[in-house]
Each structure stands twice: as C-alpha cells, then as structure tokens.
Coordinates of C-alpha atoms and ligand atoms in Angstrom, one line a residue:
M15 CA -3.0 21.4 -51.6
T16 CA -3.0 21.8 -47.5
D17 CA -0.4 24.2 -45.1
A18 CA 1.4 21.0 -43.2
D19 CA -0.3 23.2 -40.0
D20 CA -4.1 23.5 -41.5
A21 CA -3.2 19.3 -41.6
Q22 CA -2.0 18.8 -38.3
R23 CA -5.2 21.1 -36.7
W24 CA -7.3 19.8 -38.5
I25 CA -6.5 15.7 -37.7
L26 CA -6.5 16.9 -33.8
E27 CA -10.2 18.4 -34.4
K28 CA -11.2 14.3 -36.0
T29 CA -9.7 12.9 -33.3
P30 CA -12.1 11.1 -30.4
T31 CA -9.8 10.5 -27.3
L32 CA -10.5 7.0 -27.0
S33 CA -13.2 5.7 -24.7
A34 CA -12.0 5.2 -20.7
Q35 CA -11.0 1.4 -19.0
T36 CA -9.6 0.9 -15.5
V37 CA -6.0 -0.6 -15.7
P38 CA -2.8 -1.2 -13.6
V39 CA -0.5 2.0 -12.9
A40 CA 2.3 0.1 -14.8
D41 CA -0.2 -0.2 -18.0
A42 CA -1.4 3.5 -18.0
L43 CA 2.3 5.1 -18.4
G44 CA 1.9 7.9 -22.0
R45 CA -1.6 7.7 -21.4
A46 CA -4.3 10.1 -19.6
L47 CA -6.2 10.3 -16.9
A48 CA -10.1 9.9 -18.2
A49 CA -11.3 11.0 -14.7
E50 CA -10.1 13.0 -11.3
V51 CA -8.0 10.5 -8.9
V52 CA -8.6 11.5 -5.5
A53 CA -6.1 10.9 -2.5
E54 CA -6.8 8.0 0.0
R55 CA -4.3 8.8 2.3
T56 CA -2.9 12.5 4.2
L57 CA 1.1 12.1 2.2
P58 CA 3.2 12.7 4.5
P59 CA 1.2 11.3 7.2
W60 CA 3.1 13.3 9.5
D61 CA 5.4 16.8 9.0
N62 CA 8.9 15.0 8.9
S63 CA 12.2 15.6 8.8
A64 CA 14.0 16.3 5.7
M65 CA 18.0 15.9 6.7
D66 CA 19.8 14.2 9.3
G67 CA 20.0 17.0 12.5
Y68 CA 18.5 17.8 15.8
A69 CA 14.3 18.6 15.7
V70 CA 13.9 22.2 18.0
R71 CA 12.1 24.9 18.6
S72 CA 13.2 27.1 16.5
A73 CA 11.7 30.8 19.4
D74 CA 14.8 27.5 21.7
V75 CA 17.7 28.8 19.1
S76 CA 16.9 32.5 17.7
G77 CA 20.7 33.4 20.0
A78 CA 22.3 30.7 18.7
P79 CA 24.9 29.1 19.6
V80 CA 22.8 28.0 22.0
T81 CA 23.1 24.8 24.0
L82 CA 21.0 22.6 23.7
K83 CA 19.1 18.8 26.3
V84 CA 18.8 16.2 23.3
V85 CA 15.5 14.1 25.1
E86 CA 15.9 11.0 22.3
T87 CA 16.3 9.6 18.7
V88 CA 14.0 8.9 16.3
Y89 CA 15.0 7.2 12.7
A90 CA 12.8 7.3 10.3
G91 CA 10.6 4.0 10.5
Q92 CA 9.8 4.6 14.0
M93 CA 7.6 7.3 16.0
P94 CA 8.4 9.5 18.7
K95 CA 7.9 8.9 22.4
R96 CA 7.5 12.5 24.0
A97 CA 7.1 16.1 23.1
I98 CA 9.6 18.5 23.4
G99 CA 9.1 21.8 25.9
P100 CA 11.8 24.8 25.6
G101 CA 15.2 24.2 25.5
E102 CA 14.8 20.4 24.5
A103 CA 15.6 18.4 21.3
T104 CA 15.4 15.4 19.8
R105 CA 17.7 13.8 17.2
V106 CA 16.6 13.8 13.8
M107 CA 17.6 11.1 10.9
T108 CA 15.6 11.9 7.7
G109 CA 12.1 11.1 7.4
A110 CA 11.8 10.7 10.7
P111 CA 8.4 12.2 12.7
L112 CA 8.1 15.0 14.2
P113 CA 8.6 15.0 17.9
P114 CA 5.1 17.6 19.3
G115 CA 6.7 21.1 20.0
A116 CA 9.4 20.8 17.7
D117 CA 8.8 23.6 14.5
A118 CA 12.5 22.9 12.8
V119 CA 15.4 20.8 12.2
V120 CA 18.8 22.3 12.0
M121 CA 21.1 19.5 9.9
Q122 CA 23.7 17.8 11.7
E123 CA 26.6 19.8 10.3
K124 CA 25.9 23.0 11.9
T125 CA 25.8 21.0 14.8
R126 CA 28.4 19.7 18.0
A127 CA 27.3 16.5 20.1
L128 CA 28.5 17.1 23.7
D129 CA 28.7 14.8 26.4
D130 CA 27.5 11.5 24.5
G131 CA 25.0 12.9 22.5
A132 CA 22.5 14.2 26.0
R133 CA 23.0 17.8 25.1
V134 CA 23.5 19.4 21.8
E135 CA 25.6 22.8 20.7
I136 CA 23.7 24.6 18.2
H137 CA 25.1 27.0 15.7
E138 CA 22.9 28.1 13.7
A139 CA 19.4 29.8 13.9
V140 CA 16.2 28.1 12.3
T141 CA 12.7 29.8 11.2
A142 CA 10.0 27.8 11.5
G143 CA 9.6 25.2 8.4
T144 CA 13.2 24.4 7.9
F145 CA 13.8 21.5 6.5
V146 CA 11.0 20.2 7.9
R147 CA 8.8 17.9 5.3
P148 CA 5.0 19.2 6.5
K149 CA 2.1 17.5 6.7
G150 CA -0.3 17.0 3.3
G151 CA 2.9 17.8 1.5
D152 CA 2.4 15.7 -1.7
A153 CA -1.3 15.1 -0.9
R154 CA -4.5 15.3 1.6
Q155 CA -6.9 13.2 1.5
G156 CA -10.3 13.3 -0.6
A157 CA -8.3 16.3 -1.7
V158 CA -7.4 15.7 -5.9
L159 CA -4.6 14.0 -6.3
L160 CA -3.6 14.4 -9.9
P161 CA -6.9 16.0 -12.7
L162 CA -8.5 14.7 -15.7
G163 CA -5.8 14.5 -18.3
T164 CA -2.5 14.0 -17.0
P165 CA -1.1 12.0 -18.5
I166 CA 0.8 9.1 -16.4
G167 CA 4.6 9.7 -15.9
I168 CA 6.2 7.2 -13.7
P169 CA 6.7 10.6 -11.0
E170 CA 2.6 9.7 -11.5
A171 CA 2.9 6.4 -10.8
A172 CA 4.9 7.0 -8.0
L173 CA 2.4 9.5 -6.3
L174 CA -0.6 6.5 -7.1
Y175 CA 1.5 3.6 -5.6
A176 CA 2.3 5.2 -2.5
Q177 CA -1.5 6.3 -2.0
G178 CA -2.3 2.4 -2.2
I179 CA -4.5 3.3 -6.0
G180 CA -2.6 -0.2 -7.7
E181 CA -5.7 1.0 -11.1
V182 CA -6.7 4.1 -12.9
P183 CA -9.2 5.1 -15.6
V184 CA -7.4 5.3 -19.1
P185 CA -8.5 6.1 -22.5
R186 CA -8.4 2.3 -24.0
R187 CA -5.1 1.5 -26.4
P188 CA -6.2 2.7 -30.2
K189 CA -5.9 -0.7 -32.8
V190 CA -4.0 0.3 -35.7
A191 CA -4.3 -1.7 -38.6
L192 CA -1.4 -1.2 -41.0
L193 CA -1.2 -2.1 -44.8
S194 CA 0.8 -2.2 -47.4
T195 CA 0.3 -1.6 -51.4
G196 CA 2.0 -2.7 -54.1
D197 CA 3.5 -5.3 -56.5
E198 CA 6.5 -5.1 -55.8
L199 CA 6.1 -5.8 -52.2
C200 CA 7.2 -9.1 -50.5
R201 CA 7.1 -9.8 -46.6
Y202 CA 10.5 -9.9 -44.5
D203 CA 10.4 -12.9 -43.7
E204 CA 9.7 -14.7 -47.6
A205 CA 12.8 -14.7 -50.5
P206 CA 12.0 -11.3 -52.0
G207 CA 13.5 -13.0 -55.6
D208 CA 12.8 -9.3 -57.7
R209 CA 10.9 -8.0 -55.3
I210 CA 11.5 -6.0 -52.4
V211 CA 10.3 -6.3 -48.7
D212 CA 7.5 -4.2 -47.3
T213 CA 9.7 -2.1 -44.3
N214 CA 6.6 0.3 -43.9
A215 CA 4.1 -2.1 -42.2
P216 CA 6.8 -3.8 -40.0
A217 CA 8.4 -0.1 -39.0
L218 CA 5.2 1.5 -38.2
A219 CA 4.0 -1.1 -36.1
L220 CA 6.6 -0.7 -33.8
A221 CA 6.3 3.3 -34.0
V222 CA 2.2 2.5 -33.6
K223 CA 3.1 0.2 -30.2
R224 CA 6.3 3.5 -29.2
A225 CA 3.0 5.7 -29.2
G226 CA 1.2 2.8 -26.9
G227 CA -1.3 2.4 -29.3
E228 CA -1.8 -2.1 -30.9
P229 CA -1.0 -2.9 -34.0
T230 CA -2.2 -5.4 -36.4
I231 CA -0.5 -6.3 -39.6
L232 CA -3.6 -6.8 -42.0
G233 CA -0.7 -7.8 -45.5
I234 CA 0.4 -6.5 -48.6
A235 CA -2.2 -6.0 -51.3
R236 CA -1.1 -6.4 -55.3
D237 CA -1.7 -2.4 -57.6
D238 CA -5.1 -3.6 -57.8
P239 CA -8.0 -2.4 -57.5
A240 CA -10.3 -5.7 -56.4
E241 CA -7.4 -6.4 -53.8
V242 CA -6.9 -2.8 -52.2
R243 CA -10.4 -2.3 -51.7
A244 CA -11.4 -6.5 -50.2
L245 CA -7.6 -5.1 -47.3
F246 CA -9.5 -2.0 -47.0
E247 CA -13.8 -4.0 -46.0
R248 CA -11.0 -5.8 -43.3
T249 CA -9.6 -2.3 -41.6
R250 CA -13.4 -2.1 -40.4
G251 CA -13.4 -2.0 -35.8
F252 CA -10.1 -0.2 -36.7
D253 CA -9.6 3.3 -33.7
L254 CA -6.6 4.2 -37.1
V255 CA -5.5 2.6 -40.6
L256 CA -2.3 3.0 -41.6
S257 CA -2.2 2.6 -45.0
S258 CA 1.4 3.3 -47.2
A259 CA 2.4 3.2 -51.0
G260 CA -0.6 4.3 -54.0
V261 CA -1.4 7.6 -52.7
S262 CA -0.2 9.3 -55.4
V263 CA -1.7 10.2 -58.9
G264 CA 0.1 7.2 -60.3
E265 CA -1.8 4.8 -63.4
R266 CA -1.2 2.9 -59.5
D267 CA -2.5 4.1 -57.2
F268 CA -5.7 2.6 -56.2
V269 CA -5.4 4.1 -52.1
R270 CA -8.3 6.8 -52.5
D271 CA -10.4 5.3 -54.4
A272 CA -10.9 2.4 -52.3
L273 CA -10.8 4.1 -49.6
E274 CA -14.4 6.3 -51.1
A275 CA -15.8 2.6 -52.3
L276 CA -15.0 1.5 -48.3
G277 CA -16.9 5.0 -47.4
V278 CA -14.5 7.1 -46.1
Q279 CA -14.5 11.0 -46.4
V280 CA -11.5 12.0 -47.7
H281 CA -10.7 15.1 -46.0
F282 CA -7.1 15.8 -47.9
W283 CA -4.9 14.1 -49.6
K284 CA -1.8 15.7 -50.6
V285 CA 0.0 18.0 -47.8
A286 CA 2.4 20.9 -48.6
I287 CA 5.5 19.2 -47.5
K288 CA 8.6 17.1 -48.3
P289 CA 8.8 14.3 -48.6
G290 CA 5.7 12.4 -47.9
K291 CA 3.5 15.5 -49.8
P292 CA 0.7 11.9 -50.9
L293 CA -0.4 12.2 -47.6
L294 CA -4.0 10.8 -47.3
F295 CA -6.1 11.7 -44.6
G296 CA -10.0 10.7 -44.2
T297 CA -12.6 9.5 -41.5
L298 CA -14.6 6.6 -41.2
G299 CA -17.7 7.2 -38.8
S300 CA -15.3 8.4 -35.7
A301 CA -11.9 5.9 -37.4
L302 CA -9.0 8.3 -38.9
Y303 CA -7.8 6.6 -41.8
F304 CA -4.2 8.1 -43.4
G305 CA -3.0 6.7 -46.3
L306 CA 0.9 7.4 -45.7
P307 CA 3.6 8.0 -48.9
G308 CA 5.4 4.2 -49.9
N309 CA 8.8 5.8 -49.8
P310 CA 10.1 4.8 -46.6
A311 CA 11.6 7.8 -44.9
S312 CA 8.9 9.9 -45.9
S313 CA 6.3 7.3 -44.0
L314 CA 8.3 7.5 -40.9
V315 CA 8.6 10.9 -41.7
T316 CA 4.5 11.7 -41.7
F317 CA 4.0 9.3 -39.1
E318 CA 6.1 11.7 -36.9
V319 CA 4.2 14.6 -37.9
F320 CA 0.7 13.8 -38.5
V321 CA -0.1 10.3 -36.9
L322 CA 1.8 10.6 -33.8
P323 CA 0.1 13.5 -32.4
A324 CA -3.5 11.6 -33.5
L325 CA -2.9 8.7 -31.2
R326 CA -1.6 10.7 -28.6
R327 CA -5.3 13.0 -28.4
M328 CA -7.4 9.0 -28.3
L329 CA -5.2 8.5 -25.3
G330 CA -6.1 11.7 -24.0
H331 CA -3.2 14.4 -24.1
Q332 CA -4.3 17.6 -24.4
Q333 CA -1.0 18.5 -24.9
A334 CA -0.6 16.5 -28.8
L335 CA 1.8 18.0 -31.0
T336 CA 5.2 16.9 -30.5
P337 CA 6.7 20.5 -28.8
R338 CA 9.5 22.2 -30.8
V339 CA 12.4 23.1 -29.6
P340 CA 14.5 26.4 -30.8
G341 CA 17.4 25.9 -33.1
R342 CA 20.4 26.6 -34.9
V343 CA 21.3 25.9 -38.5
A344 CA 25.1 23.9 -38.5
V345 CA 25.4 23.7 -42.8
A346 CA 23.9 25.8 -45.6
Q347 CA 20.0 25.0 -46.7
H348 CA 18.3 26.2 -49.6
K349 CA 15.7 24.9 -51.2
P350 CA 12.3 26.5 -53.4
A351 CA 9.3 28.2 -51.8
G352 CA 6.4 27.0 -51.5
L353 CA 6.9 22.9 -49.7
T354 CA 7.8 22.7 -45.8
H355 CA 10.9 20.1 -45.4
F356 CA 10.8 18.1 -42.4
L357 CA 14.9 17.5 -42.8
R358 CA 15.9 14.0 -41.4
A359 CA 18.9 15.9 -38.6
T360 CA 21.4 15.0 -35.9
V361 CA 22.2 18.2 -33.4
E362 CA 25.5 18.7 -31.5
V363 CA 24.6 21.0 -28.7
R364 CA 27.3 23.9 -28.4
D365 CA 28.0 28.3 -26.9
G366 CA 24.5 26.8 -25.4
A367 CA 22.1 26.1 -28.4
L368 CA 21.3 23.0 -30.6
W369 CA 22.3 22.9 -33.7
A370 CA 21.1 20.8 -36.6
K371 CA 23.4 19.3 -38.7
P372 CA 20.8 17.8 -41.8
L373 CA 21.8 14.8 -42.9
P374 CA 23.4 14.7 -46.2
T375 CA 21.4 12.4 -47.9
Q376 CA 18.0 13.5 -47.4
L377 CA 16.8 11.4 -50.3
S378 CA 13.3 10.1 -49.5
G379 CA 13.7 6.4 -50.7
S380 CA 16.5 6.0 -48.2
L381 CA 16.0 4.6 -44.7
R382 CA 20.3 5.0 -44.4
S383 CA 19.4 8.4 -44.3
T384 CA 15.9 8.1 -41.7
T385 CA 18.6 5.8 -39.3
R386 CA 21.2 8.3 -37.0
A387 CA 18.4 11.0 -37.8
T388 CA 17.0 12.5 -34.2
H389 CA 15.0 15.5 -35.0
L390 CA 13.1 16.9 -37.6
M391 CA 14.8 20.9 -38.9
V392 CA 12.1 22.5 -40.2
F393 CA 12.9 24.6 -43.1
P394 CA 9.8 26.5 -43.4
K395 CA 7.4 26.8 -46.5
D396 CA 7.7 30.2 -48.2
A397 CA 12.0 30.1 -47.0
T398 CA 14.1 29.3 -49.4
R399 CA 17.2 29.8 -47.4
L400 CA 18.3 28.6 -44.1
E401 CA 22.7 29.9 -43.1
P402 CA 24.9 29.0 -40.9
G403 CA 23.0 30.4 -37.1
D404 CA 20.0 30.7 -38.0
P405 CA 17.1 30.1 -35.7
V406 CA 15.1 26.8 -36.7
E407 CA 12.3 25.3 -35.0
L408 CA 13.1 21.5 -34.2
I409 CA 11.1 18.2 -33.2
P410 CA 12.3 15.1 -32.1
V411 CA 11.1 12.3 -33.5
S412 CA 10.0 8.8 -31.1
W413 CA 11.2 6.2 -33.4
A414 CA 15.0 7.5 -32.2
A415 CA 17.4 4.9 -30.7
Ligands
LIG6 P1 4.9 4.8 -54.3 O1 4.0 5.6 -53.5 O2 3.8 3.4 -54.4 O3 4.6 4.8 -55.4 O4 6.0 4.1 -53.9 C1 6.5 4.4 -53.8 C2 7.7 4.1 -53.6 O5 7.9 3.4 -52.1 C3 8.3 2.8 -54.2 O6 9.5 2.8 -54.2 C4 7.8 1.5 -53.6 O7 8.6 0.5 -53.9 C5 8.4 2.2 -52.3 N1 7.7 1.6 -51.0 C6 6.8 1.2 -51.4 N2 5.2 0.9 -50.3 C7 6.3 -0.1 -49.7 C8 6.6 -0.4 -48.5 N3 5.5 -0.8 -47.6 N4 7.8 -1.3 -48.0 C9 8.6 -0.1 -48.1 N5 8.7 0.0 -49.6 C10 7.6 0.8 -50.6
LIG7 MG1 3.1 1.2 -55.7

C-alpha cells in the first residue's frame, strides 16, 4: 500500500503542465502565466499624491509650523501647470500628479487654509517622499511586470488591465473525462427504479470545473468487462480521466483490467488512507488516469487530496498541493494505526486558533456527512489518539459553498 504523501508526490511527478494558449485575462483567472509579461507602460506615469493635502518642498516645512503660498489646485485627472519654488505649495487631491519642485505631501488634516486658500499653514514637518506615490511604483516600461509561473488572481488581472494588456499566455484547460461503473447506477434524470443515482460523475464534474478543467461526462458502464473496456476506449485524447467505483477487490471490479487493456501503466492502486483506500493512479502517455472509489464521500475526498493538485499543476501552478493550515482538535478521536484519515470537519475560531470538529458521521457512503465540511482534518497514519487541544493539520476543501 502506498502512503498518502508518496502518492501525492508521485502523481505530481507524472503531471505535465499543459501547452500554452493566449486567452483573455478574464479567462486566465486561476491559471499561471506560461511566459513572463513585460510592462508596456510605466505606472504610475508620474509621482502623485496619496492624500488630499498640499504638495510641498520638504526642506520648506522642516521648521513647521510655517506658512506657504498656495500657487495652484490640482485634482486627479489634471496636470499641474506650475512648478513650486521656495515658500510655495500646491493644493493636491488624491491621485493628482505632483508639481515639479515638490517632493512630499502634507495631509490636509495637518494644515489650515488661510486667506480663502491663498495661503496655508503647515503644522507638521514631513520628510521627502511622504504621501508620494512614486512614478513607476507599480510598473516600469520594459521591466518584468509578472514573472513566468505567476498565478493570475484578481489583483494580477487588475495590474494587466492597467497596462492595457487584454490577453496573456497560460496553459490550456485540461480536458477531463468522467465515467462511472456499476450495475446499480442510473443518471440523475432517469427514473431510478431499483437503481441509485450516479452522483459521482456530475459532482466531480463540478469540482473539475471549479478547478479550471473542462469536464465531459462519458456515462455509466455496467459491471461487465467488455462494457467497462468500451467506455474506457472513449477516454483517448483526454488529459485526465476520472472513473469511480470498481477499483477494489470485489468480484465485479473490472476497472484495473480495463485500464491495463487500454495500455495504461498503473503506478499504484491502493493508498493507505481512509476514506478511499482503493485508489488507482496510472498514466497513458501524458494523460493521467484516476480510479476513484465508488463511495460518494470517498470520491470527493480523494479528488481534493490527489486530483485537485494535479489539475493545478496542469494549469501551471508551482504550489499545487493545497497549503495545510494549523488547527486544534475540538473532539477526541481514536483509530488503529496504519491509515492516514482525512476527516470531514467544520471549524470554529476560538482563542486565536482554528478548532476542528469532525462531523459525527464519517461513513464514506454518506453524502450528508460531507455537505457541511469545510476542511479535512488529517489524522496521521501511525497516530491512534488525538485529544482535545492537540495540534492538527487542516486542508481547506474546494467543494465548500
Ligand atoms: P464499488 O467501488 O463499486 O464497490 O462501490 C462502492 C459504493 O459506492 C457502492 O455502494 C456503490 O453503490 C457506490 N457507488 C459507486 N459508484 C457510484 C456513483 N457513481 N455514484 C454514487 N454512488 C456510487
Ligand atoms: Mg461497483
């Protein structure tokens, strides 16, 4: 049996970052740059004021209080028409370019206007650069704006928009095939009769979409070797394949044989975890194949721990594993040694710590036990007891509302 950490590492070692395409910035959200982006504009284009106040020569106000002559008022969107000389100031609003000669801004609250604004009393000395947003503070034309590998979040998008850059190169979205196996399954839009609804494929498709992939549901294969093989034949050309069920050692578990018949190289098929011990990982060329467990909670948990990082890596992220956050155990837990448990938990902030409370039902067949969970609480492989207050690692889940 493979350890959870090894399984995560091996998966990422086999996961390619996909080839680049140029897409609109809005569509690049969640993907990492496939090439560095160079600034086309220097921004801000001029020194400007970070406050409503007065642009001054810092040397003039070192002996504050002092009174200066106000030569002009400049609003954001206007350019100053005058430089300031000794003993002079310009009234500036936030965002207004600084006039030549000024090297600092005194905030309005530290001043008093005199003679209807013709002069100003400055109450506080400021050093050069105070409340000045320097020219080029965000970007210098020709310099690297965002290095290769930068994940595009909303501030990065804003930085690109400020440059007038509307498109960037990022990895293409992974094409992900989803398929289900089991005689007992039907589609959610069919009358079930004696069958149960295949929830794994549509739920995993949502998780794939949220992670930036393009899901395609291929359908359900009955527990018949030929039918399972035929469905897997249709996975050629996908970047990642997620099947669920049929990977344990039951008499009707045909997934592994079907994958081998397809030419998939199976790297492991049992991981020392709960839920989700039957978990298969294989590759066919650059495509990744995951045989997830059939139990609905297990398939979602194994998606979070093993599949989501692979999707992130395909999309160019260096930080592919979900960063774990430190927490504390709220309720005592016991288990035998041997498997790493990923307990579905809710959290509460108390005394500056994140207290994790595993949901009372951890049955892997229970969807309800998964609905309110926001974190997976890691109960380490060889640990057998966790007492209230013990430190523990928490993995925030992507499936939460
Ligand atoms: P298996 O891995 O085939 O032994 O399935 C384990 C459990 O998961 C069984 O109770 C199945 O009915 C259930 N199951 C399998 N596939 C799905 C699916 N696609 N959606 C919901 N439940 C499933
Ligand atoms: Mg089955």
